[in-house]
Coordinates of C-alpha atoms in Angstrom, one line a residue:
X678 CA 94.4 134.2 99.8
X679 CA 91.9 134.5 102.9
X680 CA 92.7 130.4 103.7
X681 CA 96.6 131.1 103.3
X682 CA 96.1 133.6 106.0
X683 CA 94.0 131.7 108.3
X684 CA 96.0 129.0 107.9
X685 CA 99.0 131.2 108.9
X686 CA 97.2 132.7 111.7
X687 CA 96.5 129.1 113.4
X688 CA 100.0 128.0 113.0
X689 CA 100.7 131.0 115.0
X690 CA 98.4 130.7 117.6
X691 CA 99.5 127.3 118.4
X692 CA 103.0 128.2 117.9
X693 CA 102.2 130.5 120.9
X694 CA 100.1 127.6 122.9
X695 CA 103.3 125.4 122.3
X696 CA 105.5 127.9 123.6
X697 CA 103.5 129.0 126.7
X698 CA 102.0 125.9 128.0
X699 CA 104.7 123.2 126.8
X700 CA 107.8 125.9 126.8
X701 CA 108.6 125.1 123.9
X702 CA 109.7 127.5 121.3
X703 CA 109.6 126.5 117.7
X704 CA 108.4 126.5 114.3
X705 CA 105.5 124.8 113.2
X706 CA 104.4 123.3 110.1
X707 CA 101.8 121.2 108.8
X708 CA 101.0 117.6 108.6
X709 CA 98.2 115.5 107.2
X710 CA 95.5 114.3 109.6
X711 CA 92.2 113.2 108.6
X712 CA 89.9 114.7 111.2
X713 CA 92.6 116.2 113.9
X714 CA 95.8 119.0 113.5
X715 CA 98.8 117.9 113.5
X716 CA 101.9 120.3 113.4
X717 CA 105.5 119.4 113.1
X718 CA 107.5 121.6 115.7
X719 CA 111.0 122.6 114.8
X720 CA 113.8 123.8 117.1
X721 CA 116.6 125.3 116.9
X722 CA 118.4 122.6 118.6
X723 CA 116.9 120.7 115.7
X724 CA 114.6 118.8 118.3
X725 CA 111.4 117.9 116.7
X726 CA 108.2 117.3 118.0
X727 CA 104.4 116.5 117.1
X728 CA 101.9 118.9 118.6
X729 CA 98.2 116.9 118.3
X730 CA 95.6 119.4 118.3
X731 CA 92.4 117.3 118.4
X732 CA 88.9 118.0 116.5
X733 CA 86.4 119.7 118.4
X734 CA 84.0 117.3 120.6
X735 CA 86.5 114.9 120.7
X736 CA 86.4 112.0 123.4
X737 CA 88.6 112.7 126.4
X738 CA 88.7 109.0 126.8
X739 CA 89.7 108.2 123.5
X740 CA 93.3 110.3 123.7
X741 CA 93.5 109.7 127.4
X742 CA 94.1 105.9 126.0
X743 CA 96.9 106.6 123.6
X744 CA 98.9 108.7 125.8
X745 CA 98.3 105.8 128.6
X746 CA 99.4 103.2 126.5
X747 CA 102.2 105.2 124.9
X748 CA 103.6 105.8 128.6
X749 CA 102.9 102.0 129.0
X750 CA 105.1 100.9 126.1
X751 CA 107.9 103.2 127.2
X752 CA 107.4 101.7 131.1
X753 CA 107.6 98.1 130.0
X754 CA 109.9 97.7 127.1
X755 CA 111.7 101.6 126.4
X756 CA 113.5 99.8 122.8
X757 CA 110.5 99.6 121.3
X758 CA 110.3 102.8 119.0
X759 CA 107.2 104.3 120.2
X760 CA 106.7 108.0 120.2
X761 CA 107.4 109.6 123.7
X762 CA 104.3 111.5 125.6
X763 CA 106.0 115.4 126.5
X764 CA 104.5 116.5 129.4
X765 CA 103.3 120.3 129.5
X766 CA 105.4 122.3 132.3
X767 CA 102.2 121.4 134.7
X768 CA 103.4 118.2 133.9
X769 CA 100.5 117.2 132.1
X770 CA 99.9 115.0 129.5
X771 CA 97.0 116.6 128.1
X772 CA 95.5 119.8 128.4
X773 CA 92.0 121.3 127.3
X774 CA 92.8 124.4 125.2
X775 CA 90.4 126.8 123.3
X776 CA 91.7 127.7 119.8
X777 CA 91.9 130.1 117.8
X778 CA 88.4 130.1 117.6
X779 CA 87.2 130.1 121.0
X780 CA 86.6 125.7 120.8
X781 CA 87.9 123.9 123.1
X782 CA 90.3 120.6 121.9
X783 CA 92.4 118.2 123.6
X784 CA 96.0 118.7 123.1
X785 CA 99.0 116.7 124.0
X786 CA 102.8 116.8 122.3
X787 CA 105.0 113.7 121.1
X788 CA 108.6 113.6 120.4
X789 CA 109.1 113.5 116.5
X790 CA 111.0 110.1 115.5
X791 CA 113.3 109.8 112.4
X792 CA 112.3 108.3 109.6
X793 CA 109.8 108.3 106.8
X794 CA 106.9 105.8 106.3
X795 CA 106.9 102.1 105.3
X796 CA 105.2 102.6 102.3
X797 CA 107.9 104.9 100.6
X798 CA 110.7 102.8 101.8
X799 CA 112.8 100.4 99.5
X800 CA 114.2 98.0 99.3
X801 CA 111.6 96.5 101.6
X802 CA 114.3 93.8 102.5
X803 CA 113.2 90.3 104.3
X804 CA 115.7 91.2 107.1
X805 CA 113.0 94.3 107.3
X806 CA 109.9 93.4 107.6
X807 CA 111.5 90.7 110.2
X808 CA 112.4 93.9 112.1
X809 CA 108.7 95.1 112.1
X810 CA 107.3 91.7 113.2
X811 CA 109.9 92.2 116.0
X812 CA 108.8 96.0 116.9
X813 CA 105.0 94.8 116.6
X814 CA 105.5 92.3 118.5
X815 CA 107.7 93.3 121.1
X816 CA 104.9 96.4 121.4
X817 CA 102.0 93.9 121.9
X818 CA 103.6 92.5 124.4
X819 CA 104.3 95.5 126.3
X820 CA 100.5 96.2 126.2
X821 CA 99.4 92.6 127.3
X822 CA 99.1 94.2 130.4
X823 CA 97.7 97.4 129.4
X824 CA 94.2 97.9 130.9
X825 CA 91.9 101.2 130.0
X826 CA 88.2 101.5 130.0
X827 CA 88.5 102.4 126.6
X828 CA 89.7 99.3 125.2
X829 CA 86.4 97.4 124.6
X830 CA 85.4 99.3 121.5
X831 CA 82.8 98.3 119.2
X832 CA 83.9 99.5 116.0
X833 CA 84.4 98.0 112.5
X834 CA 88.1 98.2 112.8
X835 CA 88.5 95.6 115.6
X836 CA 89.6 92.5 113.3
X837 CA 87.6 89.8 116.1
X838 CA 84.1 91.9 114.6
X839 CA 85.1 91.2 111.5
X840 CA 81.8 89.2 110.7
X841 CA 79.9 92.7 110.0
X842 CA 81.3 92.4 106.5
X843 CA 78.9 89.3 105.5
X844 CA 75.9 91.8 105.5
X845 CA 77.6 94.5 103.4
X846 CA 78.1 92.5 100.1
X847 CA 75.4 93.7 98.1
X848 CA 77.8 97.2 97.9
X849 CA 79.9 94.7 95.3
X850 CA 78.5 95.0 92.2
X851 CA 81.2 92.9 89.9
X852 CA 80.5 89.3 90.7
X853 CA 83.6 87.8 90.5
X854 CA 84.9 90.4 93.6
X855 CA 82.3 90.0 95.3
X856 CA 82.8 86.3 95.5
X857 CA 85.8 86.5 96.5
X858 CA 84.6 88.5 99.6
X859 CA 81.7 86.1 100.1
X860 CA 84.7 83.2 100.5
X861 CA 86.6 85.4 102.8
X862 CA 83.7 86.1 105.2
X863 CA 82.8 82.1 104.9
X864 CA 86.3 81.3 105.6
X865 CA 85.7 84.1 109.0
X866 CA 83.6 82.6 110.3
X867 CA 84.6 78.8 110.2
X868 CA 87.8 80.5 112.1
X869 CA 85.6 82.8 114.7
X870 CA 84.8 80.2 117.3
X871 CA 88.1 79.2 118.1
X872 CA 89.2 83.1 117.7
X873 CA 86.7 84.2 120.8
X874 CA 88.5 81.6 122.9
X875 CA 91.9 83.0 122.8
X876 CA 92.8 85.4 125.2
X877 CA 92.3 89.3 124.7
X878 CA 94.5 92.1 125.0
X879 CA 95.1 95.8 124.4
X880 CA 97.1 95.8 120.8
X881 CA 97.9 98.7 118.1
X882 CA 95.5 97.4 115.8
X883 CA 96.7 99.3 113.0
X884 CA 100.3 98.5 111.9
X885 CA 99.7 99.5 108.2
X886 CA 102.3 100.8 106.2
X887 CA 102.2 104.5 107.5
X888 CA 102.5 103.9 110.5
X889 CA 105.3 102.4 110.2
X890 CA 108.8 104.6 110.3
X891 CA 112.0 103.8 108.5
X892 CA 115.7 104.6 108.4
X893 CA 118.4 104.5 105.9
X894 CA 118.9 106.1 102.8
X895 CA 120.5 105.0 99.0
X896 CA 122.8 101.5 99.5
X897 CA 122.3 101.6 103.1
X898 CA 119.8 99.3 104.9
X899 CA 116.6 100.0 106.2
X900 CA 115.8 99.6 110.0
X901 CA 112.5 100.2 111.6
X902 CA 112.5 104.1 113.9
X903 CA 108.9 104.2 114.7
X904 CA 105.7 102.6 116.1
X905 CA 103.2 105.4 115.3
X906 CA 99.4 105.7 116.0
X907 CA 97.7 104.6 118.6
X908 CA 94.2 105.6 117.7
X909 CA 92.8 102.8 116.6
X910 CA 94.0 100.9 119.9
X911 CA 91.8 98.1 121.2
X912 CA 91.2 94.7 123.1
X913 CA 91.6 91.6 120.9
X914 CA 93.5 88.7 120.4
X915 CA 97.5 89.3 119.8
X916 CA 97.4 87.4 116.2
X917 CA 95.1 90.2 115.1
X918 CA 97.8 92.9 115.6
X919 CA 100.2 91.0 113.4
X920 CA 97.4 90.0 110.7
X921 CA 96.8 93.7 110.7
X922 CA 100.1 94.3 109.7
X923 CA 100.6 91.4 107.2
X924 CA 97.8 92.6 105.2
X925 CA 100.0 95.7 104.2
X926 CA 103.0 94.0 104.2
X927 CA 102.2 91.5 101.9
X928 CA 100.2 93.8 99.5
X929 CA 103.8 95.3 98.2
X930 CA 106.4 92.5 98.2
X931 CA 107.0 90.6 94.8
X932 CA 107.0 87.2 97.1
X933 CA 104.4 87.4 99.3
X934 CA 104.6 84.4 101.3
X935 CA 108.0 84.9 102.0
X936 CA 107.2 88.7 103.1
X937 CA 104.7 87.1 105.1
X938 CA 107.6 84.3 106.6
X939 CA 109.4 87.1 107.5
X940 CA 107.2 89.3 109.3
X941 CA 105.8 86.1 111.3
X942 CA 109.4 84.8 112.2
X943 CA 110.3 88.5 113.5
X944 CA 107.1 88.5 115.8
X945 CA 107.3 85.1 117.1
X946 CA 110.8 85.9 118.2
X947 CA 109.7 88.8 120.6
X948 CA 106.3 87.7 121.0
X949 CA 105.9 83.7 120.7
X950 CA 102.6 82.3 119.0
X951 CA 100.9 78.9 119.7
X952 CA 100.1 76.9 116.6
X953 CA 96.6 77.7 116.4
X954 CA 97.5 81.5 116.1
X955 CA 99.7 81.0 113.6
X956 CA 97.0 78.7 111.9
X957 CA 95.1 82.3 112.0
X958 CA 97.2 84.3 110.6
X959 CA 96.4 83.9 106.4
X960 CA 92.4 84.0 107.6
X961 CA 92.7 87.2 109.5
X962 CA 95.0 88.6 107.0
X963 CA 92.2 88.0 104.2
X964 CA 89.5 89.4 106.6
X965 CA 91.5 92.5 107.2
X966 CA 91.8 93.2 103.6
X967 CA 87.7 92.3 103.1

């Protein structure tokens, strides 16, 4: 009963932060985050929008990138189906607020696409997933240009690092997995020279299949609404964006290569590959998924 009512009490006090710094009146619900809260604000004029209350302590830096290279997206190529940054009425983009609590967190709004994820989509048609590769990679190539202190992360998500996992086997206990890892990381690093000499750049880095957005209901088709989540954002090489994605893509098609045909030939066409990338592709795809 007493978490019901906190609970209620925090939607309500950043119902009123909404309102007041954003002037924005509406409802607010819910959603799932991992470490941040997210609401879903509902009109009346049936507008919706995603208010991002961040954890306490968070990194300035580390949102002051997303909403950058959101606002870059929409600047260089506006089809691409990336959430929109709402300013506040200061015309901000983010704002330091205390909560309910007294803590201060970074805040910042999006506009709420249509859609639901990837992952509960189906059919997941060929003539689909070619529309992601095209989305991914007509985002990429909207951020080829992107530049943000930020970008040069060290983390175990950037798929160039991706040699960490060599030293991290003994956590497999079944033999027969853990070979299959062991190949995998072999196969990485036979592939790594020629992947530091390609050219970096600022790329989603995490096109799984929730954050991924989809329309079209019962016998109609499916066409990608939304690019979402830009927090894992970083500086790598192009071909590890769309390896990124293939890893998920491939994961729940019954024909796997041709999934993967499709998602290549749709990112090509917006974003064109050179063979060697291409050659990369099923490597980084396996090194993802290590």
């Amino acid at each position: 009963m007493e978490n019901t009512k906190g609970k209620l009490q925090q939607i309500q006090y950043w119902q009123g932060a909404l309102a007041k710094h954003w002037d924005i009146e509406a409802e607010l619900s819910c959603l799932d985050g991992e470490y941040d809260l997210n609401f879903l604000a509902q009109t009346d004029e049936d507008q919706g929008y995603i208010l991002k209350v961040m954890r306490p302590g968070c990194e300035t830096w580390l949102v002051d990138m997303q909403v950058k290279a959101f606002e870059h997206i929409a600047e260089r190529n506006p089809q691409v189906p990336c959430p929109r940054v709402i300013r506040s009425v200061g015309q901000e983009a983010l704002l330091h607020l205390a909560d309910e609590n007294g803590k201060e967190r970074l805040v910042w709004v999006l506009n709420r696409l249509p859609g639901r994820c990837y992952a509960h989509a189906k059919p997941k048609s060929a003539a689909l997933i070619h529309e992601v590769g095209v989305v991914l990679g007509g985002s990429a190539l909207a951020l080829a240009d992107f530049q943000h202190e930020g970008l040069e992360r060290d983390f175990k998500w950037n798929l160039m690092l991706a040699s960490w996992i060599k030293d991290q086997l003994s956590c497999i206990t079944d033999p027969a997995r853990r070979k299959i890892i062991e190949t995998i990381a072999t196969d990485f690093a036979r592939l790594e020279p020629a992947l530091k000499k390609l050219e970096v750049q600022a790329i989603h880095n995490d096109a799984n299949d929730y954050n991924i957005l989809v329309t079209g209901v019962l016998n109609e088709p499916c066409h990608v609404s939304g690019l979402i989540d830009l927090g894992d954002i970083c500086a790598a090489a192009h071909v590890c964006d769309l390896a990124i994605a293939a890893a998920y893509i491939v994961l729940d098609y019954d024909a796997p290569e041709a999934a993967l045909a499709a998602l290549v030939a749709g990112y090509h066409e917006a974003y064109p590959l050179t063979a060697t990338e291409v050659d990369m592709i099923w490597p980084l795809l396996r090194a993802r998924l290590a």
